[in-house]
Each structure stands twice: as structure tokens, then as C-alpha cells.
Amino acid sequence: MSNELIINSTQNGCRIALLKNKQLVEFHQESDGNRFNVGDIYLGTVKKVVQGLNAAFIDIGYEKDAFLHYLDLGPQVQSLNKFTKLALSKNGMSAKLSGFKHEPDINKLGKISQVLTKNQKILVQVVKEPISTKGPRLSCELSLAGRYLVLVPFSNAVNVSKRIADANERKRLSRLISSIKPENFGVIIRTVAEGKDVKELDKDLKNLLQIWIDGVKNLKTANTRDKVIGEMNRANSILRDVLNESFDSIVVDDKELYEEVRSYVNKIAPDKEKILKLYQNRVKVFESFNIEKQLKTSFGKSVSIANGGYLIIEHTEALHVIDVNSGNKSNQEDNQETTALKVNLEAASEVARQLRLRDMGGIIVVDFIDMRKSENRKKVYDRIKEVMKDDRSKHTVLPLSKFGLLQITRQRVRPELNIATREVCPTCNGTGQITAAISIADQIEKTLDHILTAQNEKKITVSLHPYIHAYFTRGIFSRRVKWFLKYLKWVHLIEDSSLALTEFSVLNNRGEAIET
């Protein structure tokens, strides 16, 4: 089983695709102006305390005040507030918290007004990004995630991931971390720490502690709304969470971003640096790895599954609904029960992929094809639980009801990804009035004539739609061959399905766009 991470740099940021056996399973878009990412820590100001909600609204610079519930304050919020006040007073408070005296834990059933007051400055962490009309959701239980560990200031507990089942390994890790962790810091040991030696864990712990120290330095000079500690970029955070022995390659198509990723991989897993590659082909990286096509076919209301079945995905205000249909698969089996089971098993795998791909959260209801036998319903339930094991978002899957309905809850921390798969007609731009489609071919030929004669370019490359590419390259004496005989210069043509039918671009031998 192969795992590949493909990173495409764009003008506004980057696009990140995670492939499993060449199939797209995760897709992320990161813009340079992204703020309020999950994990970011801000110095905020309490704008409003709402008794009825037992919550407060905090100003951290977003257009709408962020939401902080009493249950998200954490038991040690008074210690955090004390530390924040001391740090802002510039009295030289140590970031390492050595000798820091903790305040008593707050009452779990207390009131927000007992802890926060209007205009109070408070250190908060984003746990849910702004979604729809809602601002960010915040927490005062600060944590810094690393490769193997999560550092929790103002705590002393050492907790081990429940996914580490071996009792001896749990004891070893707990004992080891307890012996090296600094005073007044708690640690959560992640699943990937299983089997790691003290050197690797200590290195990760020191990196996290340094991030905290740098953040406290920022805090001492920070104004309200300032970001004190920023989560790393999306590419590195994905590498931190998913990079393991099964990874075959990490491909980056931008030199600067490549160096940034290489530096991070060298820090967290030096042995993996050899799988990192800089992509330098003229064909776009997403085109080369067939990602562009998968994006167009994987998003939208209707999604095909293997052997003729398909899913219909609808979104409502309260939940997401996925309907499973057999399509022409219904003619391929002996009886209805066998057909239903086979289609449902295939659909279960695609449903799990769609949840990760679109980052769908909240309540999801899947309407599978009805099956009479309870053992068949259990097979479908077991399949979807199995394929969702790789999903990093917290989720719960309930067994199928007798009506064939399956309910899933999945944690939502950022807006659902939605890619438009329907396009405005490229020849009429939605007006309904079109010119002859062949005109684009004439336009390209006029452009080439100008570039090859008037501008005297030697080696040029043209990116164009696959249909137009086929038109110019069809046959032994194709249009491209005729250009060569006319100009004595070979024109390199590249298919690019991300372009509309009437779009094309011309590059010189240095890969720079030629203005025409």
C-alpha cells in the first residue's frame, strides 16, 4: 500500500493532496492570508459575558467575536490568567514555569462570571475555525502538538493514547516521560510514540518547550488580538500527523516550499528526507498525478462508485445525507440481497473517503440499500468502521437500523471543503450565445505565428485543453507537424484539463509565460 503527499504551490498559497494507492483520500487548500487556524494561540479581550449561555465572547481580531464556553476554560484557567497577567506586566516571569505557584482548580459546575470579567485580557487557543456565520470557537486548555507528544502547560498529568494497547509499553512511556518532562507541564503521549526511544521523545519535548518559550516572549510585548503562537502550515501539520513507514514519496513543485518541508522533515524524521522530491516537470504536478481529474469527479452532488453504483450527497443546515444507489449494478447478481450487499460494501469505502476528502462534519446519515439479513447489515457496519480507522478526525459510527440507515458523527473543526465541479460554459461564459468552437484553434495558430516569426522565440510550450490537444496532434501529418515544416521549430504541446476549452497559455524555454 503506497502513500504519497503531493504539494502544489499556487499564487495564493498551496494545495495539498494525500494519495493512497494513487487514489485521492485527502485534499487541503491553504491560502497565505489564512488566520484563525486550529491550534493558533491569541491574546484576546473579553467583550461580553453571557450568563444564560454560561459563555463569553472574546475579541481576537475576527469580524465576529469568538465563542468561549465555561466547559472549555479548563480546570487550570485561573493559573493561566495569573501567568498571563504576570507576563504582560513584564516582571520577568519564567516561561519554563519553574517555581510557578498554581491557583486552585475551578468548579466544574461553576459560572463564567466567577472567572471572567468584561475587558479582561485572556490567552486563548482556536479549537474550531470560523464556519458559516459563526466565529471561531476557543479553549483556555492550551496544548502544543508535536510529532510524538502534546505539551500541556499548567498541568502535571502524563497521559498515554488509548490506541497504545500494550500495557508494558504504556508503563514504559509513562515512566520515561515523567522522568524528563519539565515542572508544571503535562504531556499527552501520541500513538506514534509507541516503540520510540528516549532520545527521539526528548528531542520532540524540547522542540515543543522551545515553541512555548518563544510564544511567551511574544506575549510579553503583545497587544490584544495578536497571535502569540501560530500553528505550523497545513503541509507540515499533515506530515507531523501522518508521516510513517508506509510513505513512499512527498512531492513539492516549488523550490522555496520544498526547502521549508525538507527542513521540517529533517527535524521530525531525518530518515524520511530521501523520499522528498522537488517536481520540475513542465506538466503541472496535479495533472501528472491525475489529481485534477479526481478532484473534478470526486466533488459534486453525484459520485460514482465501482461497478456502476453511485452516491447522491445532499447537505442541509442540520446534517449531511448520503443516498446509495445500485445503478446498472442491479443486473449483475443473482438476487436482490446479494446485489444490495455488494453495492453497500463498495459504497461504505467510498463514503469513508468522501468524509475525509470533503472534511464533512457534524451528523451524517447514510441511506444504504435495504438488506433483510442482519448479518449483512453487520458486514456493512464492520466495513465502514474498518475503512474509517485512518480518519484523523474524532468520529462515532452507529450500527445500521433495520431500514438501512447508518448514522455517523464526525468532528468538524474547519469549514467543509467544496469544489465547484460545474463550470460556466467556456465558449459563451453563461450567455447562451456561442461562436464556432474551431475559432480557438485559429486563435492559437495566429498566436504561434506571431511568437515564432515576429518575436523569434525558439523553444515554446503551449498548455491547452485535451480536446484541442487532440485536434492539433491527430494523424501522422498533424497540424503540429505542419507547423514544424512551416517554421522549422518544434512546438511542445501539453494537455491541461484544468483549463477551459477556450483557454491556453504559452511558455518560453525558461518556463515563463509569453505575453501576446
Short mmCIF file of C-alpha atoms in Angstrom, two decimals:
data_model
loop_
_atom_site.label_atom_id
_atom_site.label_comp_id
_atom_site.label_asym_id
_atom_site.label_seq_id
_atom_site.Cartn_x
_atom_site.Cartn_y
_atom_site.Cartn_z
CA MET A 1 0.00 0.00 0.00
CA SER A 2 1.53 3.31 -1.09
CA ASN A 3 1.05 6.74 0.50
CA GLU A 4 2.06 9.89 -1.36
CA LEU A 5 1.77 13.56 -0.42
CA ILE A 6 1.64 15.96 -3.38
CA ILE A 7 2.07 19.68 -2.64
CA ASN A 8 1.26 22.21 -5.35
CA SER A 9 2.28 25.83 -4.80
CA THR A 10 -0.20 28.43 -6.09
CA GLN A 11 -0.26 32.24 -6.22
CA ASN A 12 -2.44 32.41 -3.09
CA GLY A 13 -0.88 29.58 -1.06
CA CYS A 14 -0.74 25.87 -1.74
CA ARG A 15 -2.88 22.81 -2.48
CA ILE A 16 -2.13 19.53 -0.68
CA ALA A 17 -3.28 16.10 -1.84
CA LEU A 18 -2.83 12.83 0.07
CA LEU A 19 -2.92 9.78 -2.21
CA LYS A 20 -3.40 6.20 -1.07
CA ASN A 21 -2.67 3.67 -3.79
CA LYS A 22 -2.90 6.57 -6.31
CA GLN A 23 -6.42 7.40 -5.09
CA LEU A 24 -7.13 10.83 -3.61
CA VAL A 25 -8.18 10.47 0.05
CA GLU A 26 -7.49 13.95 1.49
CA PHE A 27 -7.34 17.39 -0.09
CA HIS A 28 -6.47 20.68 1.60
CA GLN A 29 -6.26 24.25 0.36
CA GLU A 30 -4.16 26.74 2.29
CA SER A 31 -4.10 30.43 1.45
CA ASP A 32 -1.35 32.80 2.53
CA GLY A 33 -3.87 35.00 4.32
CA ASN A 34 -5.23 32.17 6.46
CA ARG A 35 -5.84 33.23 10.06
CA PHE A 36 -7.57 31.63 12.98
CA ASN A 37 -6.34 28.12 12.20
CA VAL A 38 -6.91 25.33 14.68
CA GLY A 39 -4.06 25.43 17.20
CA ASP A 40 -3.32 29.17 16.94
CA ILE A 41 -2.98 30.91 20.33
CA TYR A 42 -4.13 34.55 20.65
CA LEU A 43 -4.20 37.25 23.28
CA GLY A 44 -7.87 38.17 23.36
CA THR A 45 -10.15 40.54 25.22
CA VAL A 46 -13.42 39.54 26.90
CA LYS A 47 -16.11 41.59 25.13
CA LYS A 48 -19.23 40.09 26.64
CA VAL A 49 -20.08 37.59 29.41
CA VAL A 50 -23.42 35.84 28.76
CA GLN A 51 -24.88 34.20 31.89
CA GLY A 52 -27.64 32.39 30.01
CA LEU A 53 -25.13 30.56 27.79
CA ASN A 54 -22.54 30.28 30.58
CA ALA A 55 -20.08 31.53 27.99
CA ALA A 56 -18.12 34.59 26.93
CA PHE A 57 -17.44 36.25 23.60
CA ILE A 58 -13.78 37.08 23.01
CA ASP A 59 -12.29 39.59 20.56
CA ILE A 60 -9.28 38.04 18.80
CA GLY A 61 -9.48 40.11 15.63
CA TYR A 62 -12.09 38.18 13.63
CA GLU A 63 -15.09 40.08 12.23
CA LYS A 64 -17.27 38.27 14.77
CA ASP A 65 -16.30 37.71 18.39
CA ALA A 66 -15.10 34.17 19.13
CA PHE A 67 -17.06 31.86 21.46
CA LEU A 68 -15.64 30.51 24.74
CA HIS A 69 -17.83 28.20 26.85
CA TYR A 70 -17.28 27.64 30.57
CA LEU A 71 -16.54 23.94 29.96
CA ASP A 72 -13.70 24.95 27.61
CA LEU A 73 -11.96 27.07 30.23
CA GLY A 74 -10.19 24.05 31.73
CA PRO A 75 -9.64 23.45 35.44
CA GLN A 76 -6.39 25.48 35.49
CA VAL A 77 -7.75 28.67 33.86
CA GLN A 78 -7.04 30.73 36.98
CA SER A 79 -3.37 29.71 36.79
CA LEU A 80 -3.35 30.69 33.10
CA ASN A 81 -4.91 34.07 33.86
CA LYS A 82 -2.39 34.67 36.66
CA PHE A 83 0.52 33.79 34.35
CA THR A 84 -0.85 35.99 31.53
CA LYS A 85 -1.18 38.95 33.89
CA LEU A 86 2.38 38.47 35.19
CA ALA A 87 3.80 38.12 31.66
CA LEU A 88 2.04 41.27 30.45
CA SER A 89 3.32 43.20 33.47
CA LYS A 90 6.87 42.47 32.19
CA ASN A 91 8.15 41.36 35.59
CA GLY A 92 10.40 38.66 34.12
CA MET A 93 8.10 35.67 34.68
CA SER A 94 9.92 32.48 33.59
CA ALA A 95 8.42 30.77 30.55
CA LYS A 96 9.58 27.40 31.91
CA LEU A 97 7.08 27.77 34.82
CA SER A 98 9.66 26.51 37.31
CA GLY A 99 8.56 27.64 40.75
CA PHE A 100 5.22 28.92 39.42
CA LYS A 101 2.53 28.57 42.09
CA HIS A 102 -0.71 27.11 40.77
CA GLU A 103 -4.10 28.55 41.57
CA PRO A 104 -6.89 26.17 42.73
CA ASP A 105 -8.90 24.37 40.02
CA ILE A 106 -12.23 25.96 39.14
CA ASN A 107 -15.54 24.29 39.95
CA LYS A 108 -16.78 22.10 37.07
CA LEU A 109 -20.33 23.35 37.69
CA GLY A 110 -19.39 26.99 38.19
CA LYS A 111 -20.43 30.14 36.35
CA ILE A 112 -18.43 32.03 33.71
CA SER A 113 -18.93 35.32 35.59
CA GLN A 114 -16.95 33.89 38.53
CA VAL A 115 -13.89 33.52 36.27
CA LEU A 116 -14.02 36.23 33.56
CA THR A 117 -14.93 39.90 33.56
CA LYS A 118 -15.56 42.32 30.71
CA ASN A 119 -12.41 43.81 29.08
CA GLN A 120 -10.16 41.24 30.77
CA LYS A 121 -7.18 40.08 28.69
CA ILE A 122 -7.02 36.33 28.25
CA LEU A 123 -4.85 33.78 26.46
CA VAL A 124 -6.98 31.51 24.22
CA GLN A 125 -6.46 28.77 21.62
CA VAL A 126 -8.58 28.22 18.48
CA VAL A 127 -10.22 24.77 18.56
CA LYS A 128 -12.69 25.34 15.72
CA GLU A 129 -12.22 27.63 12.75
CA PRO A 130 -14.90 30.15 11.67
CA ILE A 131 -17.70 28.22 9.94
CA SER A 132 -20.59 29.80 8.03
CA THR A 133 -21.95 32.69 10.14
CA LYS A 134 -20.16 31.63 13.34
CA GLY A 135 -16.87 32.96 14.63
CA PRO A 136 -14.03 30.76 15.92
CA ARG A 137 -14.53 28.53 18.97
CA LEU A 138 -11.92 28.86 21.69
CA SER A 139 -10.43 26.99 24.63
CA CYS A 140 -8.20 28.01 27.54
CA GLU A 141 -6.75 24.49 27.84
CA LEU A 142 -3.65 25.30 25.81
CA SER A 143 -1.75 22.48 24.10
CA LEU A 144 1.15 22.29 21.65
CA ALA A 145 1.17 19.25 19.36
CA GLY A 146 4.42 17.64 18.25
CA ARG A 147 5.37 14.51 16.34
CA TYR A 148 5.19 12.14 19.32
CA LEU A 149 3.95 14.28 22.21
CA VAL A 150 1.48 17.03 23.09
CA LEU A 151 2.72 19.57 25.63
CA VAL A 152 0.10 20.94 28.07
CA PRO A 153 1.20 23.97 30.15
CA PHE A 154 -0.17 24.40 33.72
CA SER A 155 -0.75 20.66 34.13
CA ASN A 156 1.31 17.85 35.64
CA ALA A 157 -0.52 14.82 34.24
CA VAL A 158 1.09 12.30 31.86
CA ASN A 159 -1.49 10.54 29.68
CA VAL A 160 -0.95 7.82 27.08
CA SER A 161 -3.01 7.41 23.89
CA LYS A 162 -5.68 4.74 24.27
CA ARG A 163 -4.64 3.31 20.91
CA ILE A 164 -1.44 2.01 22.50
CA ALA A 165 -2.84 -1.28 23.76
CA ASP A 166 0.27 -2.97 25.18
CA ALA A 167 0.25 -2.47 28.98
CA ASN A 168 4.04 -2.76 29.33
CA GLU A 169 4.61 -0.18 26.58
CA ARG A 170 2.14 2.20 28.23
CA LYS A 171 4.01 1.89 31.54
CA ARG A 172 7.39 2.35 29.84
CA LEU A 173 6.30 5.52 28.03
CA SER A 174 4.57 6.98 31.07
CA ARG A 175 7.59 6.33 33.30
CA LEU A 176 10.01 7.68 30.69
CA ILE A 177 8.10 10.94 30.04
CA SER A 178 7.52 11.50 33.79
CA SER A 179 11.28 11.44 34.28
CA ILE A 180 12.13 14.01 31.57
CA LYS A 181 9.17 16.41 31.47
CA PRO A 182 9.65 19.89 32.99
CA GLU A 183 7.84 21.06 36.12
CA ASN A 184 4.27 22.39 35.70
CA PHE A 185 3.89 20.89 32.22
CA GLY A 186 1.65 17.95 31.38
CA VAL A 187 2.25 15.63 28.43
CA ILE A 188 -0.04 13.55 26.22
CA ILE A 189 1.82 10.68 24.55
CA ARG A 190 0.59 10.16 20.98
CA THR A 191 0.06 6.78 19.28
CA VAL A 192 3.12 7.17 17.02
CA ALA A 193 5.36 7.30 20.12
CA GLU A 194 4.93 3.54 20.56
CA GLY A 195 8.33 1.84 20.46
CA LYS A 196 10.31 5.11 20.27
CA ASP A 197 13.42 5.57 22.40
CA VAL A 198 14.09 8.33 24.91
CA LYS A 199 16.32 10.31 22.52
CA GLU A 200 13.52 10.87 19.96
CA LEU A 201 10.92 11.68 22.61
CA ASP A 202 13.25 14.07 24.44
CA LYS A 203 14.04 15.88 21.19
CA ASP A 204 10.32 16.33 20.45
CA LEU A 205 9.68 17.54 24.00
CA LYS A 206 12.48 20.12 23.79
CA ASN A 207 11.14 21.40 20.44
CA LEU A 208 7.68 21.92 21.96
CA LEU A 209 9.14 23.59 25.04
CA GLN A 210 11.06 25.99 22.78
CA ILE A 211 7.86 26.88 20.91
CA TRP A 212 6.24 27.70 24.27
CA ILE A 213 9.25 29.82 25.38
CA ASP A 214 9.18 31.76 22.08
CA GLY A 215 5.42 32.27 22.50
CA VAL A 216 5.84 33.69 26.00
CA LYS A 217 8.44 36.13 24.62
CA ASN A 218 5.83 37.27 22.09
CA LEU A 219 3.22 37.54 24.85
CA LYS A 220 5.34 39.97 26.89
CA THR A 221 5.18 42.55 24.08
CA ALA A 222 1.80 41.54 22.60
CA ASN A 223 -1.23 43.74 22.13
CA THR A 224 -4.75 42.41 22.28
CA ARG A 225 -5.76 40.49 19.09
CA ASP A 226 -2.13 39.49 18.47
CA LYS A 227 -1.26 35.89 17.57
CA VAL A 228 1.15 34.65 20.25
CA ILE A 229 1.82 31.14 18.94
CA GLY A 230 0.91 30.11 15.39
CA GLU A 231 0.18 26.57 14.25
CA MET A 232 2.57 25.41 11.53
CA ASN A 233 1.43 25.47 7.91
CA ARG A 234 -1.03 22.82 6.75
CA ALA A 235 1.56 20.81 4.79
CA ASN A 236 3.85 20.39 7.79
CA SER A 237 0.96 19.68 10.17
CA ILE A 238 -0.23 16.87 7.88
CA LEU A 239 3.31 15.47 7.77
CA ARG A 240 3.51 15.66 11.55
CA ASP A 241 0.31 13.65 11.93
CA VAL A 242 0.51 11.09 9.11
CA LEU A 243 4.17 10.58 8.17
CA ASN A 244 5.03 6.95 8.86
CA GLU A 245 6.82 3.92 7.43
CA SER A 246 4.21 3.42 4.68
CA PHE A 247 5.00 6.75 2.98
CA ASP A 248 6.64 6.34 -0.43
CA SER A 249 7.12 9.92 -1.56
CA ILE A 250 6.49 13.57 -0.81
CA VAL A 251 6.46 15.70 -3.96
CA VAL A 252 6.69 19.51 -3.90
CA ASP A 253 6.66 21.67 -7.04
CA ASP A 254 8.11 24.88 -5.56
CA LYS A 255 11.76 25.33 -4.53
CA GLU A 256 11.08 27.59 -1.53
CA LEU A 257 8.30 25.39 -0.19
CA TYR A 258 10.46 22.31 -0.85
CA GLU A 259 13.23 23.72 1.37
CA GLU A 260 10.69 24.52 4.11
CA VAL A 261 9.24 21.00 4.03
CA ARG A 262 12.73 19.45 3.83
CA SER A 263 13.79 21.36 6.92
CA TYR A 264 10.75 20.14 8.84
CA VAL A 265 11.08 16.51 7.70
CA ASN A 266 14.76 16.58 8.65
CA LYS A 267 13.74 17.74 12.12
CA ILE A 268 10.98 15.20 12.79
CA ALA A 269 12.11 12.18 10.74
CA PRO A 270 15.57 12.54 9.16
CA ASP A 271 15.40 9.03 7.68
CA LYS A 272 12.43 10.16 5.57
CA GLU A 273 14.26 13.03 3.86
CA LYS A 274 15.24 10.75 0.98
CA ILE A 275 11.59 10.32 -0.11
CA LEU A 276 11.13 14.10 -0.53
CA LYS A 277 11.37 15.17 -4.18
CA LEU A 278 11.30 18.51 -5.97
CA TYR A 279 8.99 18.27 -9.01
CA GLN A 280 10.40 20.12 -12.03
CA ASN A 281 8.45 18.74 -14.99
CA ARG A 282 6.65 21.17 -17.30
CA VAL A 283 3.40 19.26 -16.91
CA LYS A 284 1.60 20.55 -13.82
CA VAL A 285 2.13 18.30 -10.80
CA PHE A 286 -1.61 17.75 -10.15
CA GLU A 287 -2.07 16.88 -13.82
CA SER A 288 0.85 14.46 -13.77
CA PHE A 289 -0.50 12.56 -10.75
CA ASN A 290 -4.09 12.55 -12.10
CA ILE A 291 -5.29 14.62 -9.15
CA GLU A 292 -7.01 17.31 -11.22
CA LYS A 293 -9.30 14.70 -12.79
CA GLN A 294 -10.03 13.05 -9.43
CA LEU A 295 -10.99 16.42 -7.94
CA LYS A 296 -13.50 17.02 -10.74
CA THR A 297 -15.05 13.56 -10.37
CA SER A 298 -15.00 13.30 -6.57
CA PHE A 299 -16.87 16.51 -5.70
CA GLY A 300 -20.42 17.35 -6.65
CA LYS A 301 -23.86 16.01 -5.89
CA SER A 302 -23.38 12.65 -7.63
CA VAL A 303 -20.28 10.48 -7.09
CA SER A 304 -19.65 7.20 -8.93
CA ILE A 305 -18.52 4.05 -7.13
CA ALA A 306 -17.06 0.84 -8.54
CA ASN A 307 -19.06 -1.40 -10.87
CA GLY A 308 -21.84 1.02 -11.76
CA GLY A 309 -23.19 2.20 -8.39
CA TYR A 310 -23.27 5.83 -7.30
CA LEU A 311 -23.83 8.10 -4.29
CA ILE A 312 -26.07 11.16 -4.06
CA ILE A 313 -24.73 13.62 -1.46
CA GLU A 314 -27.02 16.34 -0.11
CA HIS A 315 -26.23 18.99 2.52
CA THR A 316 -28.82 20.53 4.85
CA GLU A 317 -28.49 23.01 7.70
CA ALA A 318 -28.64 20.24 10.33
CA LEU A 319 -26.90 17.28 8.69
CA HIS A 320 -25.46 15.64 5.58
CA VAL A 321 -27.42 12.91 3.78
CA ILE A 322 -25.83 10.31 1.51
CA ASP A 323 -28.03 8.02 -0.58
CA VAL A 324 -26.59 4.79 -2.02
CA ASN A 325 -27.86 3.64 -5.43
CA SER A 326 -27.05 0.46 -7.34
CA GLY A 327 -27.26 1.93 -10.87
CA ASN A 328 -26.63 -0.68 -13.58
CA LYS A 329 -25.10 -2.98 -10.94
CA SER A 330 -28.59 -4.38 -10.28
CA ASN A 331 -28.39 -6.57 -13.41
CA GLN A 332 -25.14 -8.29 -12.45
CA GLU A 333 -26.12 -10.51 -9.48
CA ASP A 334 -28.47 -13.45 -8.95
CA ASN A 335 -30.73 -11.91 -6.32
CA GLN A 336 -31.57 -8.61 -4.66
CA GLU A 337 -29.87 -9.36 -1.32
CA THR A 338 -26.54 -10.22 -2.97
CA THR A 339 -26.74 -7.09 -5.13
CA ALA A 340 -27.54 -4.89 -2.12
CA LEU A 341 -24.69 -6.31 -0.03
CA LYS A 342 -22.10 -5.93 -2.79
CA VAL A 343 -23.08 -2.36 -3.64
CA ASN A 344 -23.30 -1.38 0.04
CA LEU A 345 -19.81 -2.74 0.80
CA GLU A 346 -18.35 -0.77 -2.11
CA ALA A 347 -20.34 2.32 -1.09
CA ALA A 348 -19.09 2.08 2.52
CA SER A 349 -15.48 2.51 1.36
CA GLU A 350 -16.39 5.47 -0.85
CA VAL A 351 -18.45 7.12 1.92
CA ALA A 352 -15.43 6.98 4.27
CA ARG A 353 -13.25 8.50 1.55
CA GLN A 354 -15.76 11.27 0.85
CA LEU A 355 -15.94 12.24 4.53
CA ARG A 356 -12.15 12.74 4.66
CA LEU A 357 -11.93 14.32 1.22
CA ARG A 358 -14.64 16.94 1.81
CA ASP A 359 -13.91 17.17 5.57
CA MET A 360 -17.61 16.72 6.27
CA GLY A 361 -18.51 17.13 9.94
CA GLY A 362 -21.49 17.04 12.28
CA ILE A 363 -24.17 14.43 11.69
CA ILE A 364 -24.03 12.28 8.55
CA VAL A 365 -26.86 9.88 7.67
CA VAL A 366 -26.15 7.23 5.03
CA ASP A 367 -29.15 5.52 3.39
CA PHE A 368 -27.84 2.14 2.26
CA ILE A 369 -29.83 -0.18 0.02
CA ASP A 370 -32.20 -2.26 2.18
CA MET A 371 -30.91 -5.67 3.30
CA ARG A 372 -33.11 -8.23 5.03
CA LYS A 373 -30.39 -10.24 6.77
CA SER A 374 -28.93 -8.77 9.97
CA GLU A 375 -25.54 -10.43 9.29
CA ASN A 376 -25.30 -8.49 6.02
CA ARG A 377 -26.05 -5.21 7.82
CA LYS A 378 -23.28 -6.06 10.28
CA LYS A 379 -20.85 -6.69 7.41
CA VAL A 380 -21.51 -3.19 6.06
CA TYR A 381 -21.16 -1.69 9.56
CA ASP A 382 -17.84 -3.52 10.09
CA ARG A 383 -16.57 -2.39 6.68
CA ILE A 384 -17.21 1.31 7.30
CA LYS A 385 -15.65 1.11 10.78
CA GLU A 386 -12.59 -0.57 9.27
CA VAL A 387 -12.07 1.96 6.47
CA MET A 388 -12.60 4.91 8.84
CA LYS A 389 -9.72 3.80 11.09
CA ASP A 390 -7.35 6.07 9.14
CA ASP A 391 -9.61 9.11 9.64
CA ARG A 392 -7.78 11.51 11.97
CA SER A 393 -10.97 13.37 12.97
CA LYS A 394 -12.85 12.07 16.01
CA HIS A 395 -15.90 10.13 14.87
CA THR A 396 -18.59 7.73 16.06
CA VAL A 397 -20.34 5.17 13.84
CA LEU A 398 -23.65 3.60 14.92
CA PRO A 399 -24.89 0.22 13.58
CA LEU A 400 -27.34 0.16 10.66
CA SER A 401 -31.00 0.36 11.54
CA LYS A 402 -33.43 -2.16 10.08
CA PHE A 403 -34.31 0.48 7.48
CA GLY A 404 -30.72 0.53 6.25
CA LEU A 405 -29.81 3.90 7.78
CA LEU A 406 -26.34 4.43 9.23
CA GLN A 407 -25.56 7.41 11.47
CA ILE A 408 -22.09 8.91 11.80
CA THR A 409 -20.95 11.86 13.88
CA ARG A 410 -17.65 13.39 12.85
CA GLN A 411 -15.77 16.24 14.48
CA ARG A 412 -15.86 19.45 12.50
CA VAL A 413 -13.10 21.98 13.24
CA ARG A 414 -12.95 23.86 9.91
CA PRO A 415 -15.38 24.66 7.08
CA GLU A 416 -16.33 21.81 4.78
CA LEU A 417 -14.32 21.75 1.58
CA ASN A 418 -16.41 22.34 -1.51
CA ILE A 419 -15.03 22.41 -5.04
CA ALA A 420 -17.29 23.52 -7.87
CA THR A 421 -17.46 20.76 -10.48
CA ARG A 422 -19.96 22.50 -12.72
CA GLU A 423 -18.40 25.20 -14.85
CA VAL A 424 -19.75 28.14 -16.80
CA CYS A 425 -19.78 27.25 -20.49
CA PRO A 426 -16.28 28.25 -21.65
CA THR A 427 -17.44 29.32 -25.11
CA CYS A 428 -20.38 31.52 -24.13
CA ASN A 429 -19.49 32.43 -20.50
CA GLY A 430 -23.06 31.65 -19.50
CA THR A 431 -24.72 33.93 -22.04
CA GLY A 432 -26.09 31.17 -24.25
CA GLN A 433 -24.55 32.81 -27.32
CA ILE A 434 -21.59 30.93 -28.81
CA THR A 435 -19.14 31.34 -31.66
CA ALA A 436 -17.74 28.47 -33.71
CA ALA A 437 -15.66 26.18 -31.43
CA ILE A 438 -12.98 25.93 -34.12
CA SER A 439 -12.16 29.61 -33.59
CA ILE A 440 -9.95 28.75 -30.61
CA ALA A 441 -7.73 26.68 -32.92
CA ASP A 442 -7.39 29.66 -35.27
CA GLN A 443 -6.57 31.92 -32.35
CA ILE A 444 -3.81 29.57 -31.14
CA GLU A 445 -2.33 29.34 -34.64
CA LYS A 446 -2.30 33.15 -35.03
CA THR A 447 -0.62 33.47 -31.63
CA LEU A 448 2.03 30.90 -32.57
CA ASP A 449 2.68 32.62 -35.90
CA HIS A 450 3.30 35.93 -34.11
CA ILE A 451 5.57 34.37 -31.44
CA LEU A 452 7.62 32.23 -33.83
CA THR A 453 8.09 34.90 -36.51
CA ALA A 454 7.73 38.40 -35.04
CA GLN A 455 9.17 37.52 -31.61
CA ASN A 456 11.51 34.82 -32.98
CA GLU A 457 11.15 32.52 -29.95
CA LYS A 458 13.00 29.21 -30.34
CA LYS A 459 11.52 26.66 -27.92
CA ILE A 460 7.96 27.22 -26.80
CA THR A 461 5.42 25.16 -24.89
CA VAL A 462 1.65 25.52 -25.17
CA SER A 463 -0.70 24.26 -22.41
CA LEU A 464 -4.22 23.66 -23.69
CA HIS A 465 -7.39 21.66 -23.18
CA PRO A 466 -7.13 17.91 -24.03
CA TYR A 467 -9.73 18.27 -26.83
CA ILE A 468 -7.71 20.98 -28.55
CA HIS A 469 -4.52 18.99 -27.93
CA ALA A 470 -6.06 16.03 -29.75
CA TYR A 471 -7.09 18.27 -32.66
CA PHE A 472 -3.55 19.57 -33.16
CA THR A 473 -1.78 16.18 -32.76
CA ARG A 474 -4.16 13.85 -34.64
CA GLY A 475 -2.69 11.82 -37.50
CA ILE A 476 0.81 11.40 -38.93
CA PHE A 477 0.72 14.77 -40.71
CA SER A 478 -0.88 16.59 -37.79
CA ARG A 479 -1.26 20.37 -37.51
CA ARG A 480 1.78 20.39 -35.21
CA VAL A 481 3.92 18.63 -37.86
CA LYS A 482 2.76 21.22 -40.40
CA TRP A 483 3.90 23.99 -38.02
CA PHE A 484 7.34 22.37 -37.89
CA LEU A 485 7.56 22.25 -41.69
CA LYS A 486 6.44 25.89 -41.89
CA TYR A 487 8.53 27.45 -39.10
CA LEU A 488 11.29 24.79 -38.70
CA LYS A 489 10.64 24.98 -34.96
CA TRP A 490 9.01 22.27 -32.85
CA VAL A 491 6.14 23.35 -30.60
CA HIS A 492 5.74 21.31 -27.41
CA LEU A 493 2.03 20.78 -26.55
CA ILE A 494 0.86 19.85 -23.01
CA GLU A 495 -2.62 18.66 -22.07
CA ASP A 496 -4.11 20.51 -19.08
CA SER A 497 -7.64 19.50 -18.10
CA SER A 498 -7.82 22.34 -15.55
CA LEU A 499 -8.07 24.79 -18.49
CA ALA A 500 -11.38 25.62 -20.13
CA LEU A 501 -11.87 24.77 -23.80
CA THR A 502 -11.03 28.31 -24.92
CA GLU A 503 -8.08 28.84 -22.58
CA PHE A 504 -4.40 28.28 -23.35
CA SER A 505 -1.03 29.55 -22.19
CA VAL A 506 2.31 29.86 -23.99
CA LEU A 507 5.65 29.45 -22.16
CA ASN A 508 9.18 30.15 -23.34
CA ASN A 509 12.17 27.82 -22.84
CA ARG A 510 12.63 29.16 -19.27
CA GLY A 511 9.06 28.27 -18.33
CA GLU A 512 7.95 31.92 -18.29
CA ALA A 513 4.58 32.96 -19.69
CA ILE A 514 4.80 34.82 -23.00
CA GLU A 515 2.59 37.87 -23.25
CA THR A 516 0.81 38.03 -26.62
#
